[in-house]
Amino acid sequence: MVSNFHLPPVGFGPGSQPEEQEELGYMQLPEGMRTYESHLPEVEDSSAVAPALKLLSDIAAACEAVAAGGMVSFDLTGLDAQNRALIAETMGQGEVAMKIRGIPALMVQESVFAGVWNVAGAGVDRIEVANVPAESLSRAFEPFRAAQGASHPRPEGVVNAPALLAELLDKSASYAGGEPHVINLSLLPHTEQDLVWLDETVGEGAVTILSRGYGNCRITATALPHVWRVQFFNSMDALILDTFEVTTMPEVALAAREDLEDSAGRIREVLEAIR
């Protein structure tokens, strides 16, 4: 009797082929997000640091008030070394740092409490409670490197940059608040010469911001009002998103209302632990 069953041909089916050893290569994604970690300073005699504790209480109250809008500033120059050290230890270092050029030049470091900023410079030592420090807005577009404008000579290889510049100039002149206008260079065709020419024509303002969350975000004010260059890098320092934003301040640098409310509660938790 002839059977209807036939063996499958050799060389087909699962396990019949040698395993591939080559691994697929994926772009390294951002990792290692910085998150809040409580830190409780060691205080042997709380009465000796009463001014610092009073200041921390005032900062917590300011966080709640500023969550609804505005800004509150606290001058630290009157604190003695012990009280100033306690404030510095409690504040720590958060995700966002800023360099503000001008007179005086300022270094800004967000504390571990979002929306609470340490501002330092020649004759300046203060804490600002705000969604963003005031002078990062008022000085942002003061030219550090002047904008060359549309008449800047175009070398060979400049193709699409003039159209992008025209769009930026138009949106810069007409911006009156509201939703940001974003030009995503990562999705648009351009040459290396386009990027160089565009950088020269928009110039550079007075403010540079580094935000460290997933990877790094570098934000640079241009010399055009309301125009910012926003670049995201992964943990391998590879550029993964390159944009221009026409806005008051890119959202990634801002402390939100919820952040400020949360900071108020966290500061009070530290105070309770110290006392």
Short mmCIF file of C-alpha atoms in Angstrom, two decimals:
data_model
loop_
_atom_site.label_atom_id
_atom_site.label_comp_id
_atom_site.label_asym_id
_atom_site.label_seq_id
_atom_site.Cartn_x
_atom_site.Cartn_y
_atom_site.Cartn_z
CA MET A 1 0.00 0.00 0.00
CA VAL A 2 1.34 3.42 -0.95
CA SER A 3 1.28 5.99 1.86
CA ASN A 4 0.02 9.55 1.17
CA PHE A 5 2.50 10.92 3.74
CA HIS A 6 5.66 12.51 2.30
CA LEU A 7 8.63 13.72 4.27
CA PRO A 8 9.37 17.45 3.83
CA PRO A 9 12.29 18.28 1.61
CA VAL A 10 15.63 18.57 3.39
CA GLY A 11 16.77 22.14 4.14
CA PHE A 12 13.38 23.66 4.96
CA GLY A 13 11.58 24.42 8.19
CA PRO A 14 12.58 25.62 11.69
CA GLY A 15 16.11 24.74 12.68
CA SER A 16 17.19 23.85 9.19
CA GLN A 17 19.18 27.04 8.64
CA PRO A 18 22.32 28.10 10.50
CA GLU A 19 21.72 30.78 13.13
CA GLU A 20 22.77 34.28 12.19
CA GLN A 21 25.33 35.67 14.59
CA GLU A 22 25.06 39.27 13.39
CA GLU A 23 23.07 41.55 15.70
CA LEU A 24 20.85 44.34 14.53
CA GLY A 25 22.23 47.79 15.29
CA TYR A 26 19.87 50.25 16.95
CA MET A 27 20.44 53.90 17.74
CA GLN A 28 21.35 54.31 21.39
CA LEU A 29 18.32 55.81 23.10
CA PRO A 30 18.55 58.26 26.00
CA GLU A 31 18.70 56.57 29.37
CA GLY A 32 19.44 57.23 33.01
CA MET A 33 16.82 59.89 33.73
CA ARG A 34 17.75 62.12 36.65
CA THR A 35 15.08 61.98 39.35
CA TYR A 36 14.58 63.70 42.68
CA GLU A 37 16.41 62.13 45.60
CA SER A 38 15.81 63.46 49.06
CA HIS A 39 18.86 64.65 50.98
CA LEU A 40 18.70 65.55 54.64
CA PRO A 41 21.52 67.78 55.88
CA GLU A 42 22.95 66.86 59.27
CA VAL A 43 22.33 69.66 61.76
CA GLU A 44 23.58 69.31 65.34
CA ASP A 45 22.16 72.59 66.67
CA SER A 46 19.15 73.87 64.76
CA SER A 47 19.21 77.17 66.66
CA ALA A 48 22.54 78.05 65.03
CA VAL A 49 21.00 77.81 61.58
CA ALA A 50 17.69 79.48 62.38
CA PRO A 51 18.11 82.06 59.55
CA ALA A 52 18.58 79.28 56.99
CA LEU A 53 15.57 77.36 58.30
CA LYS A 54 13.45 80.52 58.16
CA LEU A 55 14.63 81.10 54.59
CA LEU A 56 13.74 77.54 53.57
CA SER A 57 10.27 78.02 55.02
CA ASP A 58 9.89 81.25 53.05
CA ILE A 59 11.08 79.52 49.87
CA ALA A 60 8.46 76.79 50.34
CA ALA A 61 5.73 79.41 50.72
CA ALA A 62 7.05 81.21 47.63
CA CYS A 63 6.82 77.98 45.60
CA GLU A 64 3.12 77.76 46.38
CA ALA A 65 2.56 81.43 45.52
CA VAL A 66 4.61 81.36 42.31
CA ALA A 67 2.78 78.25 41.09
CA ALA A 68 -0.01 80.68 40.19
CA GLY A 69 2.45 83.03 38.43
CA GLY A 70 5.15 85.59 39.15
CA MET A 71 8.60 85.39 40.70
CA VAL A 72 10.10 85.77 44.19
CA SER A 73 13.78 86.47 44.88
CA PHE A 74 15.80 85.88 48.07
CA ASP A 75 19.16 87.57 48.65
CA LEU A 76 21.68 85.23 50.30
CA THR A 77 24.52 87.71 50.84
CA GLY A 78 23.47 88.40 54.45
CA LEU A 79 23.85 84.77 55.59
CA ASP A 80 26.92 83.69 57.52
CA ALA A 81 29.05 80.78 56.29
CA GLN A 82 27.25 78.11 58.33
CA ASN A 83 23.78 79.16 57.23
CA ARG A 84 24.89 79.63 53.61
CA ALA A 85 26.41 76.14 53.62
CA LEU A 86 23.15 74.63 54.86
CA ILE A 87 21.22 76.36 52.07
CA ALA A 88 23.70 75.13 49.47
CA GLU A 89 23.59 71.56 50.78
CA THR A 90 19.79 71.52 50.90
CA MET A 91 19.36 73.01 47.44
CA GLY A 92 21.74 70.60 45.67
CA GLN A 93 21.84 70.51 41.86
CA GLY A 94 18.87 69.75 39.64
CA GLU A 95 18.49 69.11 35.93
CA VAL A 96 18.83 72.59 34.39
CA ALA A 97 21.87 74.90 34.26
CA MET A 98 22.18 78.24 32.47
CA LYS A 99 24.89 80.65 31.40
CA ILE A 100 23.75 84.26 30.98
CA ARG A 101 26.26 86.58 29.32
CA GLY A 102 26.38 90.30 29.98
CA ILE A 103 27.13 92.51 32.98
CA PRO A 104 27.19 90.88 35.37
CA ALA A 105 27.62 87.47 33.80
CA LEU A 106 25.46 84.97 35.65
CA MET A 107 25.60 81.25 36.29
CA VAL A 108 22.24 79.68 37.09
CA GLN A 109 21.72 76.22 38.55
CA GLU A 110 18.32 74.75 39.24
CA SER A 111 18.16 73.13 42.67
CA VAL A 112 16.80 69.64 43.28
CA PHE A 113 13.51 71.44 43.89
CA ALA A 114 12.11 72.29 40.45
CA GLY A 115 11.49 76.01 40.02
CA VAL A 116 14.00 77.00 42.73
CA TRP A 117 17.09 78.50 41.07
CA ASN A 118 20.52 79.44 42.43
CA VAL A 119 21.75 82.58 40.66
CA ALA A 120 25.41 83.63 41.10
CA GLY A 121 27.70 86.24 39.61
CA ALA A 122 29.87 89.23 40.54
CA GLY A 123 28.07 90.75 43.53
CA VAL A 124 25.11 88.39 43.01
CA ASP A 125 24.14 85.51 45.29
CA ARG A 126 20.43 84.81 45.38
CA ILE A 127 17.69 82.24 44.99
CA GLU A 128 14.87 82.85 42.56
CA VAL A 129 11.58 80.98 42.72
CA ALA A 130 10.01 81.06 39.27
CA ASN A 131 9.22 78.88 36.30
CA VAL A 132 12.42 80.32 34.82
CA PRO A 133 14.88 82.99 36.11
CA ALA A 134 13.91 86.52 35.14
CA GLU A 135 17.18 87.49 33.43
CA SER A 136 17.13 84.41 31.22
CA LEU A 137 14.13 86.10 29.61
CA SER A 138 15.12 89.77 29.75
CA ARG A 139 18.65 89.24 28.40
CA ALA A 140 18.07 86.24 26.15
CA PHE A 141 18.35 87.87 22.71
CA GLU A 142 21.00 90.48 23.46
CA PRO A 143 23.56 89.68 20.74
CA PHE A 144 26.66 87.82 21.79
CA ARG A 145 27.33 87.10 18.13
CA ALA A 146 25.40 89.43 15.83
CA ALA A 147 22.90 88.08 13.32
CA GLN A 148 24.19 88.55 9.75
CA GLY A 149 20.70 88.49 8.23
CA ALA A 150 19.41 87.45 4.82
CA SER A 151 22.00 89.54 2.95
CA HIS A 152 24.85 87.43 4.33
CA PRO A 153 26.86 85.98 1.39
CA ARG A 154 25.81 82.45 0.43
CA PRO A 155 28.68 80.07 -0.28
CA GLU A 156 28.31 77.12 -2.62
CA GLY A 157 26.17 74.40 -1.10
CA VAL A 158 23.60 76.67 0.55
CA VAL A 159 20.27 75.39 -0.80
CA ASN A 160 17.32 75.41 1.60
CA ALA A 161 18.59 77.70 4.38
CA PRO A 162 17.35 80.99 2.81
CA ALA A 163 13.75 79.72 2.85
CA LEU A 164 14.11 78.61 6.48
CA LEU A 165 15.58 81.98 7.46
CA ALA A 166 12.69 83.81 5.78
CA GLU A 167 10.26 81.74 7.86
CA LEU A 168 12.18 82.45 11.07
CA LEU A 169 12.35 86.18 10.38
CA ASP A 170 8.62 86.30 9.70
CA LYS A 171 7.66 84.34 12.82
CA SER A 172 10.12 86.30 14.96
CA ALA A 173 8.63 89.64 13.90
CA SER A 174 5.03 88.52 14.36
CA TYR A 175 5.32 86.47 17.56
CA ALA A 176 3.09 87.85 20.31
CA GLY A 177 2.96 84.93 22.72
CA GLY A 178 0.93 81.77 22.55
CA GLU A 179 1.87 78.46 20.96
CA PRO A 180 5.50 78.10 19.80
CA HIS A 181 6.34 77.80 16.12
CA VAL A 182 8.77 74.90 15.56
CA ILE A 183 11.00 74.20 12.55
CA ASN A 184 12.33 70.65 12.79
CA LEU A 185 15.63 70.54 10.94
CA SER A 186 15.87 66.80 11.55
CA LEU A 187 12.92 66.24 9.19
CA LEU A 188 13.90 68.75 6.51
CA PRO A 189 16.40 68.32 3.68
CA HIS A 190 19.50 70.45 4.20
CA THR A 191 23.23 70.50 3.59
CA GLU A 192 26.05 71.11 6.06
CA GLN A 193 26.55 74.49 4.37
CA ASP A 194 22.86 75.26 5.02
CA LEU A 195 23.36 74.78 8.75
CA VAL A 196 26.54 76.87 8.89
CA TRP A 197 24.96 79.73 6.92
CA LEU A 198 21.77 79.59 8.98
CA ASP A 199 23.76 79.72 12.23
CA GLU A 200 25.63 82.80 10.99
CA THR A 201 22.49 84.59 9.83
CA VAL A 202 20.54 84.15 13.10
CA GLY A 203 23.55 84.87 15.33
CA GLU A 204 23.73 83.98 19.02
CA GLY A 205 22.08 85.58 22.01
CA ALA A 206 23.16 85.86 25.64
CA VAL A 207 21.62 82.72 27.12
CA THR A 208 22.69 79.08 26.86
CA ILE A 209 20.77 76.37 28.73
CA LEU A 210 21.59 72.72 29.38
CA SER A 211 18.79 70.46 30.56
CA ARG A 212 19.78 66.96 31.70
CA GLY A 213 16.95 64.46 31.77
CA TYR A 214 16.94 61.62 29.30
CA GLY A 215 20.23 62.47 27.58
CA ASN A 216 20.98 66.19 27.19
CA CYS A 217 19.05 69.08 25.73
CA ARG A 218 21.02 72.16 24.70
CA ILE A 219 19.03 75.38 24.24
CA THR A 220 20.68 78.45 22.75
CA ALA A 221 19.10 81.87 22.28
CA THR A 222 19.72 83.37 18.86
CA ALA A 223 20.13 87.09 18.20
CA LEU A 224 16.61 87.15 16.69
CA PRO A 225 13.82 87.98 19.17
CA HIS A 226 11.92 84.90 20.37
CA VAL A 227 14.05 82.47 18.32
CA TRP A 228 15.79 79.58 20.11
CA ARG A 229 17.88 76.66 18.84
CA VAL A 230 16.86 73.48 20.68
CA GLN A 231 18.98 70.35 20.24
CA PHE A 232 18.51 66.96 21.89
CA PHE A 233 21.38 64.49 22.31
CA ASN A 234 21.19 60.90 23.45
CA SER A 235 23.41 59.36 26.12
CA MET A 236 26.06 58.68 23.46
CA ASP A 237 26.13 62.44 22.69
CA ALA A 238 24.63 61.89 19.23
CA LEU A 239 22.28 64.59 17.97
CA ILE A 240 18.80 63.05 17.67
CA LEU A 241 16.59 66.15 17.29
CA ASP A 242 17.53 69.58 15.97
CA THR A 243 14.94 72.36 15.96
CA PHE A 244 14.35 76.10 16.00
CA GLU A 245 11.55 77.27 18.30
CA VAL A 246 9.93 80.68 18.07
CA THR A 247 8.63 81.18 21.60
CA THR A 248 9.24 83.08 24.83
CA MET A 249 11.15 80.19 26.39
CA PRO A 250 11.26 76.54 25.26
CA GLU A 251 9.03 74.42 27.46
CA VAL A 252 11.79 71.94 28.30
CA ALA A 253 13.51 74.64 30.42
CA LEU A 254 10.39 75.69 32.34
CA ALA A 255 9.23 74.53 35.75
CA ALA A 256 5.53 73.76 35.56
CA ARG A 257 2.88 74.70 38.12
CA GLU A 258 2.83 71.10 39.39
CA ASP A 259 6.63 71.18 39.79
CA LEU A 260 6.50 74.25 42.01
CA GLU A 261 3.68 72.85 44.13
CA ASP A 262 5.63 69.61 44.55
CA SER A 263 8.78 71.56 45.50
CA ALA A 264 6.90 73.33 48.30
CA GLY A 265 5.95 70.01 49.88
CA ARG A 266 9.44 68.53 49.52
CA ILE A 267 11.14 71.54 51.12
CA ARG A 268 8.74 71.31 54.08
CA GLU A 269 9.57 67.60 54.43
CA VAL A 270 13.26 68.48 54.69
CA LEU A 271 12.52 71.18 57.24
CA GLU A 272 10.54 68.77 59.41
CA ALA A 273 13.37 66.26 59.31
CA ILE A 274 15.99 68.87 60.29
CA ARG A 275 13.94 70.24 63.17
#
